[in-house]
Each structure stands twice: as C-alpha cells, then as structure tokens.
C-alpha cells in the first residue's frame, strides 16, 4: 500500500482548458467551443434574468456556429433542478452544458455535467464568488447548502461588459471572497504544522498573491468601471487555479468561510457569501495575530461591508456564528480549533469593530 505521502504526489490537477476574459468575450463562445472540438447539441442553463442578460446572446452565437442549442431555465440550485437538467439532457443528448449566470446556474450545470459525464462551460454574468471557476458546486440539499465535488469548467468565458452591468454589490462581494484567501492560507499552514495536513507551496503562494494583488488594487475597484470587473475576474481565475492545484478548496476557504456558513445557519436574513467571508476574514486575521486593519481598510475602500450593521445582520447572530463556526466541516482544522469562548467571541468582534 502506498504511503499517504506517495498518494499525495499522485494527485490530479484539473484546470480549465480555455479562459477568455474581456470586453465582448461572450461573442467568442462559438469559436471557443469549436477550438475545444465540441460539436452537436448543447444546453444553456440560466436563470430567467441571466438568460436575458447573456444567455440569449450565447444561444445566438452558438447557433451561428452550427450548434443545436436548447435552454433550461432554472431557479434555486437544488437537487431537483439538477435532476431537471439531467432529464432534459437524456432527451436532447447534449455533448456539453453551459452555465450562464451569477452562480446558481453554474452550480447546477457543474453538478449535472458531472453526473452526465460531459464537459461544461462557465459563463459568469457576475464576479461575486470563486465558484464560477472552481470544481465545487454549492447545492441545496434538504434545505442546507452543501459543497459537492464536481468538475472544473472546461472553459470560462467572462464578458467584462456584462459583469460590470451587474449590481456593484456582487463585485464587492467577489472581492470579499478573494481577500479571504489570506486567512484560508494561514489556516492551512496551521493545519499543516499542527495536524500534518498535506500542504502545497505553489497553491498557497498563488492564493495569497491573488489576495495581495486585489488588496493593492482596492483603490481602482469602483462601480461602473469595466477595468474593475477585469481585475476581480482575473483574481477569481487565479484563485480557482490555486484550488485546482491543491485539489481542494483549502487555499480559498478556512475559518472565515466557516463563519460565513455558520451565519447562513444562524441569521434569518444572511448577506452575500463573499460579504460574510470578508467580515469573517477581518476577525480571523485578528485571531491569527495578523494585520486585520489592512483587510478592513481594503474592504472599506472597495465598498464591501466590514460590520454587522453593514451586513444588516444583528450583532447577536455574529456572536452565535463565531461560537458555532468550528463545528462546520470539523475535519478542516483552522484557528478556531475546538471553538471560541463567549468572551473571546465578543472580544474578537468588538476589537475588530464588527460589532
Ligand atoms: Zn467562497
């Protein structure tokens, strides 16, 4: 039997084959698909508004390139919606799927394509989180959101002219998700030292560098400026590559993500994933003894929330989430260890000005 060290060396890295980011990139969809030697039938998976924003254009462009295209309109990313796409696929027999949307459609396309054993292409209409590039699908199962293993997209086509038209809050949220790489990597290093967890130097450096570049570019990220969508999308792609190299979400998801998931369970009206992760990063950086002020300042400059008030979440839920966070995905060791005390939770939240 191989030692765990040898197995670690055998790991597979699944990366996208083609990444197109830029103004009008969506018009290259046909060419990208042909270059990837795709042919025949395709299904576009989109929400009703993302179909209008981008899906229709994707359909026309693909049809002009000789593809037969069907459309599946989806709502929430549930297993029922995944099954709906799979049933349609059994009828139409597509050679690939396209997820067109802010995240939900992409998650559904990702998981359905995995089950159907066909490739999928990610066409994000917003840059609100790193799921648009990664191999993990966030799906609602029995009323809770779970992260399912799926395939990395065969290609990512991100049209910055479309992404910049999405509400700015989504782009700012994407920045929060990226900045969280800082504490995620610290947690990973800690787990490596304390628990001997496999660690990838390359992956961690890419992940940290991505967050660093984003923080250094904070001043340039503004509503209505297409260059901002470009900056954030490039960072999301780099973060996705870091996850592909690691073969897990470890380089981009640590204690701050546990806090965000805990908030989703506790708070009646949670904020956006990246917004919560950004606030989580401020607090977890404090726990790590790092420069939490730098994180807070960057989020403020970008215009992302830095407090309970700005998240529109009551302070008591912040504390409850801090106390509960270590129970989320307990096998993933982080700075939260076996949990914070009430006093420690109140301290971290108040010192970092979250409450
Ligand atoms: Zn995330």
CSV table of C-alpha atoms and ligand atoms in Angstrom, one decimal:
chain,number,residue,atom,x,y,z
A,1,UNK,CA,0.0,0.0,0.0
A,2,UNK,CA,1.2,3.5,-0.8
A,3,UNK,CA,2.0,5.8,2.0
A,4,UNK,CA,-0.1,8.9,2.2
A,5,UNK,CA,2.9,11.0,1.1
A,6,UNK,CA,3.1,9.0,-2.2
A,7,UNK,CA,-0.6,9.3,-2.8
A,8,UNK,CA,-0.3,13.0,-2.3
A,9,UNK,CA,2.3,13.1,-5.1
A,10,UNK,CA,0.0,11.3,-7.4
A,11,UNK,CA,-2.8,13.8,-7.2
A,12,UNK,CA,-4.5,15.1,-10.3
A,13,UNK,CA,-4.9,18.8,-11.1
A,14,UNK,CA,-7.9,19.6,-13.1
A,15,UNK,CA,-7.6,23.0,-14.7
A,16,UNK,CA,-9.8,24.8,-17.3
A,17,UNK,CA,-8.5,24.4,-20.9
A,18,UNK,CA,-9.5,27.9,-22.0
A,19,UNK,CA,-10.2,31.1,-20.1
A,20,UNK,CA,-11.4,34.1,-22.0
A,21,UNK,CA,-11.9,37.3,-20.0
A,22,UNK,CA,-12.6,40.6,-21.7
A,23,UNK,CA,-15.0,43.1,-23.3
A,24,UNK,CA,-17.4,41.2,-25.6
A,25,UNK,CA,-15.8,37.8,-24.7
A,26,UNK,CA,-19.3,36.2,-25.0
A,27,UNK,CA,-19.2,36.7,-28.8
A,28,UNK,CA,-16.3,34.3,-28.9
A,29,UNK,CA,-18.3,31.4,-27.3
A,30,UNK,CA,-18.8,29.6,-30.7
A,31,UNK,CA,-15.1,29.9,-31.6
A,32,UNK,CA,-14.1,28.7,-28.1
A,33,UNK,CA,-16.4,25.7,-28.3
A,34,UNK,CA,-15.1,24.8,-31.8
A,35,UNK,CA,-11.5,25.2,-30.7
A,36,UNK,CA,-12.3,22.7,-27.9
A,37,UNK,CA,-13.6,20.3,-30.6
A,38,UNK,CA,-17.1,20.4,-29.2
A,39,UNK,CA,-19.9,19.8,-31.6
A,40,UNK,CA,-23.6,18.8,-31.9
A,41,UNK,CA,-26.1,19.7,-29.2
A,42,UNK,CA,-25.7,22.0,-26.2
A,43,UNK,CA,-27.9,23.0,-23.3
A,44,UNK,CA,-27.7,26.5,-21.8
A,45,UNK,CA,-28.6,26.6,-18.1
A,46,UNK,CA,-29.6,30.0,-17.0
A,47,UNK,CA,-32.0,31.9,-14.7
A,48,UNK,CA,-34.7,34.0,-16.3
A,49,UNK,CA,-32.8,37.3,-15.8
A,50,UNK,CA,-29.4,35.9,-16.7
A,51,UNK,CA,-30.9,34.4,-19.9
A,52,UNK,CA,-31.9,37.9,-20.9
A,53,UNK,CA,-28.5,39.4,-19.8
A,54,UNK,CA,-26.3,36.9,-21.6
A,55,UNK,CA,-28.0,33.5,-22.3
A,56,UNK,CA,-29.8,34.7,-25.4
A,57,UNK,CA,-26.6,36.1,-26.9
A,58,UNK,CA,-24.8,32.8,-26.1
A,59,UNK,CA,-27.6,30.9,-27.8
A,60,UNK,CA,-27.4,33.0,-31.0
A,61,UNK,CA,-23.6,32.9,-31.2
A,62,UNK,CA,-23.6,29.2,-30.8
A,63,UNK,CA,-26.4,28.6,-33.3
A,64,UNK,CA,-24.4,30.8,-35.8
A,65,UNK,CA,-21.5,28.5,-35.3
A,66,UNK,CA,-23.6,25.4,-36.2
A,67,UNK,CA,-24.6,24.1,-32.7
A,68,UNK,CA,-28.1,23.0,-31.8
A,69,UNK,CA,-28.9,24.8,-28.6
A,70,UNK,CA,-31.6,24.2,-26.0
A,71,UNK,CA,-32.3,26.3,-22.9
A,72,UNK,CA,-33.1,25.1,-19.4
A,73,UNK,CA,-34.4,27.9,-17.1
A,74,UNK,CA,-33.5,27.1,-13.5
A,75,UNK,CA,-34.3,28.7,-10.2
A,76,UNK,CA,-32.7,27.8,-6.9
A,77,UNK,CA,-29.6,25.4,-7.0
A,78,UNK,CA,-31.5,22.4,-5.7
A,79,UNK,CA,-31.1,18.7,-6.5
A,80,UNK,CA,-34.5,18.8,-8.2
A,81,UNK,CA,-33.2,21.5,-10.6
A,82,UNK,CA,-30.1,19.3,-11.3
A,83,UNK,CA,-32.4,16.3,-12.0
A,84,UNK,CA,-34.5,18.5,-14.3
A,85,UNK,CA,-31.4,19.3,-16.4
A,86,UNK,CA,-30.3,15.7,-16.4
A,87,UNK,CA,-33.8,14.6,-17.6
A,88,UNK,CA,-33.7,17.1,-20.4
A,89,UNK,CA,-30.2,16.0,-21.3
A,90,UNK,CA,-31.3,12.4,-21.6
A,91,UNK,CA,-33.8,13.6,-24.3
A,92,UNK,CA,-31.5,16.0,-26.1
A,93,UNK,CA,-28.2,14.2,-25.7
A,94,UNK,CA,-26.0,17.3,-25.5
A,95,UNK,CA,-22.3,17.0,-25.9
A,96,UNK,CA,-21.8,19.8,-23.4
A,97,UNK,CA,-23.6,22.2,-21.0
A,98,UNK,CA,-23.2,25.9,-20.5
A,99,UNK,CA,-23.9,27.5,-17.1
A,100,UNK,CA,-24.8,31.2,-17.7
A,101,UNK,CA,-25.4,33.2,-14.6
A,102,UNK,CA,-24.1,34.6,-11.3
A,103,UNK,CA,-23.5,31.3,-9.6
A,104,UNK,CA,-26.7,29.2,-9.3
A,105,UNK,CA,-26.9,28.3,-12.9
A,106,UNK,CA,-23.2,27.5,-13.0
A,107,UNK,CA,-23.5,25.3,-9.9
A,108,UNK,CA,-26.4,23.3,-11.5
A,109,UNK,CA,-24.5,23.0,-14.8
A,110,UNK,CA,-21.4,21.9,-12.9
A,111,UNK,CA,-23.1,19.1,-11.0
A,112,UNK,CA,-25.4,17.9,-13.8
A,113,UNK,CA,-22.4,17.7,-16.2
A,114,UNK,CA,-20.5,15.7,-13.7
A,115,UNK,CA,-23.4,13.2,-13.4
A,116,UNK,CA,-23.8,13.1,-17.2
A,117,UNK,CA,-20.1,12.8,-17.7
A,118,UNK,CA,-20.0,15.6,-20.3
A,119,UNK,CA,-18.0,18.9,-20.1
A,120,UNK,CA,-19.5,22.2,-19.0
A,121,UNK,CA,-18.6,25.8,-19.8
A,122,UNK,CA,-18.9,28.5,-17.2
A,123,UNK,CA,-20.2,31.9,-18.5
A,124,UNK,CA,-20.4,34.1,-15.4
A,125,UNK,CA,-22.6,37.2,-15.5
A,126,UNK,CA,-21.3,38.5,-12.2
A,127,UNK,CA,-18.0,38.1,-10.3
A,128,UNK,CA,-19.4,37.6,-6.9
A,129,UNK,CA,-17.6,34.4,-5.7
A,130,UNK,CA,-14.9,32.0,-6.8
A,131,UNK,CA,-17.4,29.2,-7.5
A,132,UNK,CA,-17.6,30.4,-11.1
A,133,UNK,CA,-14.1,28.9,-11.7
A,134,UNK,CA,-13.9,26.1,-9.2
A,135,UNK,CA,-14.8,22.4,-9.2
A,136,UNK,CA,-17.0,22.7,-6.1
A,137,UNK,CA,-20.8,23.0,-6.6
A,138,UNK,CA,-22.9,24.7,-3.9
A,139,UNK,CA,-26.2,22.8,-3.9
A,140,UNK,CA,-29.2,23.0,-1.6
A,141,UNK,CA,-29.9,19.5,-0.2
A,142,UNK,CA,-32.5,19.0,2.5
A,143,UNK,CA,-32.7,22.8,3.0
A,144,UNK,CA,-29.0,23.2,3.8
A,145,UNK,CA,-26.3,24.3,1.3
A,146,UNK,CA,-23.7,21.6,0.7
A,147,UNK,CA,-20.5,21.8,-1.3
A,148,UNK,CA,-20.5,18.9,-3.8
A,149,UNK,CA,-17.5,17.7,-5.8
A,150,UNK,CA,-17.9,18.3,-9.5
A,151,UNK,CA,-15.7,19.0,-12.5
A,152,UNK,CA,-13.7,22.2,-13.1
A,153,UNK,CA,-15.2,24.0,-16.1
A,154,UNK,CA,-13.6,23.0,-19.4
A,155,UNK,CA,-13.7,26.8,-20.3
A,156,UNK,CA,-14.5,30.0,-18.6
A,157,UNK,CA,-15.9,32.9,-20.8
A,158,UNK,CA,-16.2,36.0,-18.7
A,159,UNK,CA,-17.5,39.1,-20.5
A,160,UNK,CA,-16.5,42.2,-18.5
A,161,UNK,CA,-19.1,44.3,-20.4
A,162,UNK,CA,-21.8,42.1,-18.9
A,163,UNK,CA,-20.2,41.6,-15.5
A,164,UNK,CA,-19.9,45.4,-14.9
A,165,UNK,CA,-23.7,45.8,-15.5
A,166,UNK,CA,-24.5,43.5,-12.6
A,167,UNK,CA,-25.1,45.3,-9.2
A,168,UNK,CA,-21.8,46.6,-7.8
A,169,UNK,CA,-22.6,44.8,-4.5
A,170,UNK,CA,-21.9,41.5,-6.3
A,171,UNK,CA,-18.4,42.6,-7.5
A,172,UNK,CA,-17.6,43.9,-4.0
A,173,UNK,CA,-18.7,40.5,-2.6
A,174,UNK,CA,-16.3,38.8,-5.0
A,175,UNK,CA,-13.5,40.9,-3.5
A,176,UNK,CA,-14.5,39.7,0.0
A,177,UNK,CA,-14.3,36.0,-1.2
A,178,UNK,CA,-10.9,36.7,-2.7
A,179,UNK,CA,-9.5,38.6,0.4
A,180,UNK,CA,-10.5,35.6,2.5
A,181,UNK,CA,-7.6,33.7,0.8
A,182,UNK,CA,-5.3,35.4,3.3
A,183,UNK,CA,-6.8,33.7,6.4
A,184,UNK,CA,-7.6,30.5,4.5
A,185,UNK,CA,-3.9,30.0,3.7
A,186,UNK,CA,-2.9,30.8,7.3
A,187,UNK,CA,-5.4,28.2,8.5
A,188,UNK,CA,-4.0,25.7,6.0
A,189,UNK,CA,-0.4,26.4,7.2
A,190,UNK,CA,-1.6,26.0,10.8
A,191,UNK,CA,-3.3,22.6,9.9
A,192,UNK,CA,-0.1,21.5,8.2
A,193,UNK,CA,2.0,22.3,11.2
A,194,UNK,CA,-0.4,21.1,13.9
A,195,UNK,CA,-2.1,18.2,12.1
A,196,UNK,CA,0.4,17.3,9.4
A,197,UNK,CA,-2.2,18.1,6.7
A,198,UNK,CA,-0.8,17.9,3.1
A,199,UNK,CA,0.2,21.4,2.0
A,200,UNK,CA,1.0,22.8,-1.4
A,201,UNK,CA,3.6,25.6,-1.6
A,202,UNK,CA,2.6,26.5,-5.1
A,203,UNK,CA,-1.1,26.6,-4.4
A,204,UNK,CA,-0.7,28.7,-1.2
A,205,UNK,CA,1.6,31.2,-2.9
A,206,UNK,CA,-0.9,31.7,-5.8
A,207,UNK,CA,-3.8,32.1,-3.4
A,208,UNK,CA,-2.0,34.6,-1.1
A,209,UNK,CA,-0.6,36.5,-4.1
A,210,UNK,CA,-4.2,36.8,-5.5
A,211,UNK,CA,-5.5,38.4,-2.3
A,212,UNK,CA,-2.4,40.6,-2.1
A,213,UNK,CA,-2.8,42.0,-5.7
A,214,UNK,CA,-6.5,42.5,-5.0
A,215,UNK,CA,-5.8,44.5,-1.8
A,216,UNK,CA,-3.2,46.5,-3.6
A,217,UNK,CA,-5.7,47.3,-6.4
A,218,UNK,CA,-8.5,48.2,-3.9
A,219,UNK,CA,-8.5,51.9,-4.9
A,220,UNK,CA,-9.2,51.0,-8.6
A,221,UNK,CA,-12.2,48.8,-7.9
A,222,UNK,CA,-15.2,51.0,-8.4
A,223,UNK,CA,-18.8,50.8,-9.7
A,224,UNK,CA,-19.3,51.2,-13.5
A,225,UNK,CA,-15.6,50.8,-14.4
A,226,UNK,CA,-15.1,47.8,-16.6
A,227,UNK,CA,-11.4,47.6,-15.6
A,228,UNK,CA,-12.7,46.6,-12.1
A,229,UNK,CA,-14.6,43.6,-13.4
A,230,UNK,CA,-11.4,42.6,-15.2
A,231,UNK,CA,-9.3,42.9,-12.1
A,232,UNK,CA,-11.7,40.8,-10.0
A,233,UNK,CA,-12.3,38.2,-12.7
A,234,UNK,CA,-8.6,37.6,-13.2
A,235,UNK,CA,-8.2,37.2,-9.5
A,236,UNK,CA,-11.1,34.7,-9.3
A,237,UNK,CA,-9.5,32.7,-12.1
A,238,UNK,CA,-6.1,32.7,-10.3
A,239,UNK,CA,-7.8,31.6,-7.1
A,240,UNK,CA,-9.5,28.8,-9.0
A,241,UNK,CA,-6.2,27.7,-10.3
A,242,UNK,CA,-4.8,27.6,-6.7
A,243,UNK,CA,-7.8,25.3,-5.7
A,244,UNK,CA,-7.2,23.1,-8.8
A,245,UNK,CA,-3.5,22.7,-7.8
A,246,UNK,CA,-4.5,21.8,-4.2
A,247,UNK,CA,-7.2,19.5,-5.4
A,248,UNK,CA,-9.5,21.1,-2.7
A,249,UNK,CA,-10.9,24.5,-1.7
A,250,UNK,CA,-8.3,24.6,1.2
A,251,UNK,CA,-6.3,27.6,-0.3
A,252,UNK,CA,-9.5,29.7,-0.5
A,253,UNK,CA,-11.7,28.5,2.3
A,254,UNK,CA,-10.8,28.4,6.0
A,255,UNK,CA,-12.1,29.8,9.3
A,256,UNK,CA,-13.7,32.8,7.6
A,257,UNK,CA,-15.7,30.6,5.4
A,258,UNK,CA,-16.8,28.5,8.4
A,259,UNK,CA,-18.0,31.8,10.0
A,260,UNK,CA,-20.0,32.6,6.8
A,261,UNK,CA,-21.6,29.2,6.7
A,262,UNK,CA,-22.4,29.4,10.4
A,263,UNK,CA,-24.1,32.8,9.7
A,264,UNK,CA,-26.2,31.2,6.9
A,265,UNK,CA,-27.5,28.7,9.5
A,266,UNK,CA,-28.0,31.3,12.3
A,267,UNK,CA,-29.1,34.5,10.8
A,268,UNK,CA,-32.7,34.8,9.4
A,269,UNK,CA,-31.5,37.0,6.6
A,270,UNK,CA,-27.9,36.2,5.7
A,271,UNK,CA,-25.9,38.6,3.5
A,272,UNK,CA,-24.0,37.5,0.3
A,273,UNK,CA,-21.4,34.8,0.6
A,274,UNK,CA,-18.4,37.0,-0.2
A,275,UNK,CA,-19.6,39.8,2.0
A,276,UNK,CA,-19.8,37.5,5.0
A,277,UNK,CA,-16.4,35.9,4.2
A,278,UNK,CA,-14.9,39.4,4.0
A,279,UNK,CA,-16.1,40.3,7.5
A,280,UNK,CA,-15.0,36.8,8.7
A,281,UNK,CA,-11.5,37.5,7.3
A,282,UNK,CA,-11.2,40.7,9.4
A,283,UNK,CA,-12.0,38.7,12.6
A,284,UNK,CA,-10.0,35.6,11.7
A,285,UNK,CA,-7.0,37.7,10.8
A,286,UNK,CA,-7.2,39.2,14.3
A,287,UNK,CA,-7.2,35.6,15.8
A,288,UNK,CA,-4.2,34.7,13.7
A,289,UNK,CA,-2.4,37.8,15.1
A,290,UNK,CA,-2.1,39.3,11.6
A,291,UNK,CA,-2.8,42.7,10.1
A,292,UNK,CA,-6.6,42.8,10.3
A,293,UNK,CA,-6.7,46.5,9.9
A,294,UNK,CA,-5.2,46.1,6.4
A,295,UNK,CA,-8.1,43.7,5.5
A,296,UNK,CA,-10.7,46.1,7.0
A,297,UNK,CA,-9.3,49.1,5.2
A,298,UNK,CA,-9.2,47.3,1.8
A,299,UNK,CA,-12.9,46.2,2.2
A,300,UNK,CA,-13.9,49.7,3.2
A,301,UNK,CA,-12.1,51.2,0.1
A,302,UNK,CA,-13.8,48.7,-2.1
A,303,UNK,CA,-17.2,49.4,-0.5
A,304,UNK,CA,-17.7,45.9,0.9
A,305,UNK,CA,-19.3,45.5,4.4
A,306,UNK,CA,-17.0,45.4,7.4
A,307,UNK,CA,-19.5,45.3,10.2
A,308,UNK,CA,-22.7,43.6,11.5
A,309,UNK,CA,-24.5,46.8,10.7
A,310,UNK,CA,-23.4,46.9,7.1
A,311,UNK,CA,-24.2,43.2,6.7
A,312,UNK,CA,-27.6,44.1,8.0
A,313,UNK,CA,-27.3,41.2,10.5
A,314,UNK,CA,-28.0,41.6,14.2
A,315,UNK,CA,-24.9,41.5,16.5
A,316,UNK,CA,-26.2,38.5,18.4
A,317,UNK,CA,-26.0,36.4,15.3
A,318,UNK,CA,-22.4,37.4,14.7
A,319,UNK,CA,-21.5,36.1,18.1
A,320,UNK,CA,-23.6,32.9,17.7
A,321,UNK,CA,-21.9,32.2,14.4
A,322,UNK,CA,-18.5,32.8,15.9
A,323,UNK,CA,-19.3,30.3,18.6
A,324,UNK,CA,-20.7,27.7,16.2
A,325,UNK,CA,-18.3,28.1,13.3
A,326,UNK,CA,-15.7,25.4,14.4
A,327,UNK,CA,-18.5,22.8,14.1
A,328,UNK,CA,-18.9,23.4,10.4
A,329,UNK,CA,-16.8,21.0,8.5
A,330,UNK,CA,-14.9,20.0,11.7
A,331,UNK,CA,-12.3,17.9,9.8
A,332,UNK,CA,-11.0,21.2,8.3
A,333,UNK,CA,-8.7,22.4,11.1
A,334,UNK,CA,-8.4,26.2,11.5
A,335,UNK,CA,-7.5,28.9,14.0
A,336,UNK,CA,-11.0,28.3,15.6
A,337,UNK,CA,-9.6,25.0,16.9
A,338,UNK,CA,-12.2,23.4,19.2
A,339,UNK,CA,-14.2,26.6,19.5
A,340,UNK,CA,-14.1,30.1,21.0
A,341,UNK,CA,-15.4,31.0,24.4
A,342,UNK,CA,-18.2,33.5,24.7
A,343,UNK,CA,-15.8,36.1,26.0
A,344,UNK,CA,-13.3,35.5,23.2
A,345,UNK,CA,-16.0,35.7,20.5
A,346,UNK,CA,-17.3,39.0,21.9
A,347,UNK,CA,-13.7,40.3,22.1
A,348,UNK,CA,-12.8,39.5,18.5
A,349,UNK,CA,-16.0,41.0,17.2
A,350,UNK,CA,-15.7,44.2,19.2
A,351,UNK,CA,-11.9,44.8,18.8
A,352,UNK,CA,-12.2,44.4,15.1
A,353,UNK,CA,-15.2,46.8,15.1
A,354,UNK,CA,-17.5,44.2,13.5
A,355,UNK,CA,-20.0,44.8,16.4
B,1,LIG,ZN1,-16.0,31.4,-1.0
